[in-house]
Amino acid sequence: MRGPALVLLAVILGLGNAASAQHDGHFSSVPAKDHARQNPLGAKPDVLAAGSALYRSHCAECHQPDARGDGGKKPSLRTPEVRTATDGDLEWFLRQGDLRHGMPSWSSLTQAQRWALVAYLRSLQ
Amino acid sequence: MYRISLAYSFHRAARAGLLIAGLAVCTAATVAAQEKPYFVTYSHDLEEPGNLEIETKTALARPQGSDRFGATATELEYGVKAWWTSELYVDGQTTPADSTLLTGFRLENRFRPLMREHWINPVLYVEYENISGADKTALEVVGHDGQADLAERNFNSRREHQHEGEFRLILSSNARDWNISENFIAEKNLGHDPWEFGYAVGATRPLKTALSVRECTFCAEKFTVGAESYGGLGDTWTLTLRDTSHYIAPLVGWDLPGRMRVSFSPGFGLTGSSLDRVYRVGVAYEMPQLGSLFRGAKGSVR
């Protein structure tokens, strides 16, 4: 009974590691369909205001209110990689997170909230 | 006399609740993530790393032919890693016509083995329980658990010590602003008893998913609604649904300012072994980045 359970656990953990290994390039494994997506909410002032409020409540505690990170494990969001990412890349990354490196998945936010965050991140660059 | 004192207690609790809600409304308008208002079911949402959530989950019910009781589990939930959440529960209960007592503690860990978001996301759950037979928090229903177990006098039931391991396979999906979660539960008394099995399934959705820019407390986007169903599936000695309890429970969650959340759920028993009704109330408060208070800030802001 114990043997098969350990094998199952090893397989699941192995899948997790394989999945995370693919994820190291942040946006390198974004599916083409997601990569091509544009923010349906645009960058209207009210969307930016909503995104700013969401950033303060969900992101600022780690990435700092000015989005420049803490100089340690919590990175700046004002980087060339974020600047050159598409809207779809950013929304995909928010949805996926990067659990291995401490970034939670924000799939629990509504789609509209994630797009508002994307618009706000864009406005910071 | 008993009814008067119970009504008075509820009145006091309601006043305290209103006071807490009032204070929360007056505090700075920051909101926590939209947590799911489940009481028995778990989704794949884990605590954010470094955050500590303090939550109370209270169950109010009256078993047939016995007295009303209120049982509370106080929970400390800490995000160790983005893929690992650890929790400590301290349980207690009060039966107004009987006694009030602490009933034990639980240590719980949840792990996400897959590091990316999938259509269905598995979470492995391992819990150790050291509780007495007087525990009535009913955070899970397994085996042939029934209202008869909750009807015993505290003096007798507290003598029974339960050292149990509980394992869950949590499968959960966030899709189109819905969350759908299924839990398969196996529980084993570390002494002599058989493995007991149970399930919990639930679905929730924010009442309003469109983006809102206004700061508000009572607006629709602050509320999450849904339902969960849970029950026992027998045990390895009698793997049958006979004399098992099953419940269906609508859910309402309300995100308050100041990182507080209130949840409410009236549960309805579906079988003769089930409680007729069980009312559950949850109050949660999240403390962000507690770990960094002890570690100090790393590096400097560039």
CSV table of C-alpha atoms in Angstrom, one decimal, chain A residues 9 12-13 15-16 19-20 22-23 29 41 46-47 50 53-54 56-58 61-62 66 68-74 76 92 95-96 99-100 102-113 116, chain B residues 29-34 36 44-45 48-49 51 81-83 112-118 122 124 174-177 206 208-213 215 259 286 288-289 292 295 297-302:
chain,number,residue,atom,x,y,z
A,9,LEU,CA,3.6,11.1,-5.0
A,12,ILE,CA,3.1,14.1,-9.2
A,13,LEU,CA,6.1,15.9,-7.8
A,15,LEU,CA,5.3,16.5,-13.1
A,16,GLY,CA,5.4,19.7,-11.0
A,19,ALA,CA,6.2,22.0,-15.4
A,20,SER,CA,8.1,24.6,-13.4
A,22,GLN,CA,9.5,25.1,-18.5
A,23,HIS,CA,8.5,28.2,-16.7
A,29,SER,CA,6.3,29.5,-22.4
A,41,LEU,CA,-10.5,47.0,-21.2
A,46,ASP,CA,-11.3,54.3,-14.7
A,47,VAL,CA,-9.6,51.0,-15.6
A,50,ALA,CA,-9.3,50.2,-10.6
A,53,ALA,CA,-6.5,50.0,-6.2
A,54,LEU,CA,-6.0,46.3,-7.0
A,56,ARG,CA,-2.2,48.4,-3.7
A,57,SER,CA,-4.3,45.6,-2.2
A,58,HIS,CA,-2.7,42.6,-3.8
A,61,GLU,CA,3.0,44.3,-0.2
A,62,CYS,CA,5.7,42.4,-2.1
A,66,ASP,CA,6.4,52.0,-6.5
A,68,ARG,CA,10.5,48.6,-7.9
A,69,GLY,CA,10.6,45.5,-5.7
A,70,ASP,CA,12.6,45.1,-2.5
A,71,GLY,CA,16.0,44.5,-4.1
A,72,GLY,CA,15.9,40.9,-3.0
A,73,LYS,CA,13.5,38.1,-3.8
A,74,LYS,CA,10.6,40.4,-4.6
A,76,SER,CA,10.9,45.1,-9.6
A,92,TRP,CA,-1.2,34.8,-18.5
A,95,ARG,CA,-3.2,33.8,-13.9
A,96,GLN,CA,-0.3,31.2,-13.7
A,99,LEU,CA,4.8,29.2,-7.4
A,100,ARG,CA,8.4,27.9,-7.3
A,102,GLY,CA,7.1,32.8,-4.6
A,103,MET,CA,4.7,34.4,-7.0
A,104,PRO,CA,1.1,33.2,-6.2
A,105,SER,CA,-1.4,32.5,-8.9
A,106,TRP,CA,-4.0,35.2,-9.2
A,107,SER,CA,-6.5,33.0,-11.0
A,108,SER,CA,-8.9,33.7,-8.1
A,109,LEU,CA,-9.3,37.3,-9.3
A,110,THR,CA,-11.9,37.9,-11.9
A,111,GLN,CA,-10.8,38.3,-15.5
A,112,ALA,CA,-11.7,41.9,-15.5
A,113,GLN,CA,-9.5,42.5,-12.4
A,116,ALA,CA,-7.1,46.1,-15.0
B,29,ALA,CA,-10.0,50.8,2.3
B,30,THR,CA,-7.8,47.9,1.4
B,31,VAL,CA,-9.3,44.6,0.4
B,32,ALA,CA,-8.1,41.0,0.6
B,33,ALA,CA,-8.1,38.6,-2.3
B,34,GLN,CA,-11.6,37.2,-3.0
B,36,LYS,CA,-13.9,31.4,-1.3
B,44,HIS,CA,-6.6,25.2,-4.6
B,45,ASP,CA,-6.2,28.8,-3.5
B,48,GLU,CA,0.0,34.1,-0.1
B,49,PRO,CA,3.6,33.5,1.1
B,51,ASN,CA,0.7,36.3,5.0
B,81,LYS,CA,5.6,29.1,0.2
B,82,ALA,CA,3.4,29.9,-2.7
B,83,TRP,CA,2.8,26.2,-3.1
B,112,ARG,CA,0.3,22.2,-4.6
B,113,PRO,CA,2.4,19.6,-6.5
B,114,LEU,CA,2.0,21.3,-9.9
B,115,MET,CA,3.6,24.6,-10.2
B,116,ARG,CA,1.4,25.9,-12.9
B,117,GLU,CA,-2.3,26.6,-13.2
B,118,HIS,CA,-4.2,23.9,-15.0
B,122,PRO,CA,-4.6,19.1,-7.5
B,124,LEU,CA,-2.5,17.4,-1.4
B,174,ASN,CA,-11.0,28.6,-11.6
B,175,ALA,CA,-12.7,29.2,-14.9
B,176,ARG,CA,-14.7,32.2,-16.1
B,177,ASP,CA,-14.8,33.7,-12.6
B,206,PRO,CA,-18.5,36.7,-7.2
B,208,LYS,CA,-20.7,40.8,-9.8
B,209,THR,CA,-17.6,40.2,-12.0
B,210,ALA,CA,-17.6,43.5,-14.0
B,211,LEU,CA,-14.8,45.9,-13.0
B,212,SER,CA,-15.8,48.6,-10.5
B,213,VAL,CA,-13.7,51.7,-9.7
B,215,GLU,CA,-14.6,52.2,-3.2
B,259,ARG,CA,-8.6,42.7,5.0
B,286,GLU,CA,-5.5,38.6,7.0
B,288,PRO,CA,0.1,40.7,5.1
B,289,GLN,CA,3.8,39.8,5.0
B,292,SER,CA,9.0,40.2,6.8
B,295,ARG,CA,13.2,39.0,8.9
B,297,ALA,CA,13.5,44.2,4.7
B,298,LYS,CA,16.0,42.6,2.4
B,299,GLY,CA,18.0,45.0,0.3
B,300,SER,CA,16.9,48.5,-0.5
B,301,VAL,CA,14.4,50.0,-2.9
B,302,ARG,CA,16.1,50.7,-6.1
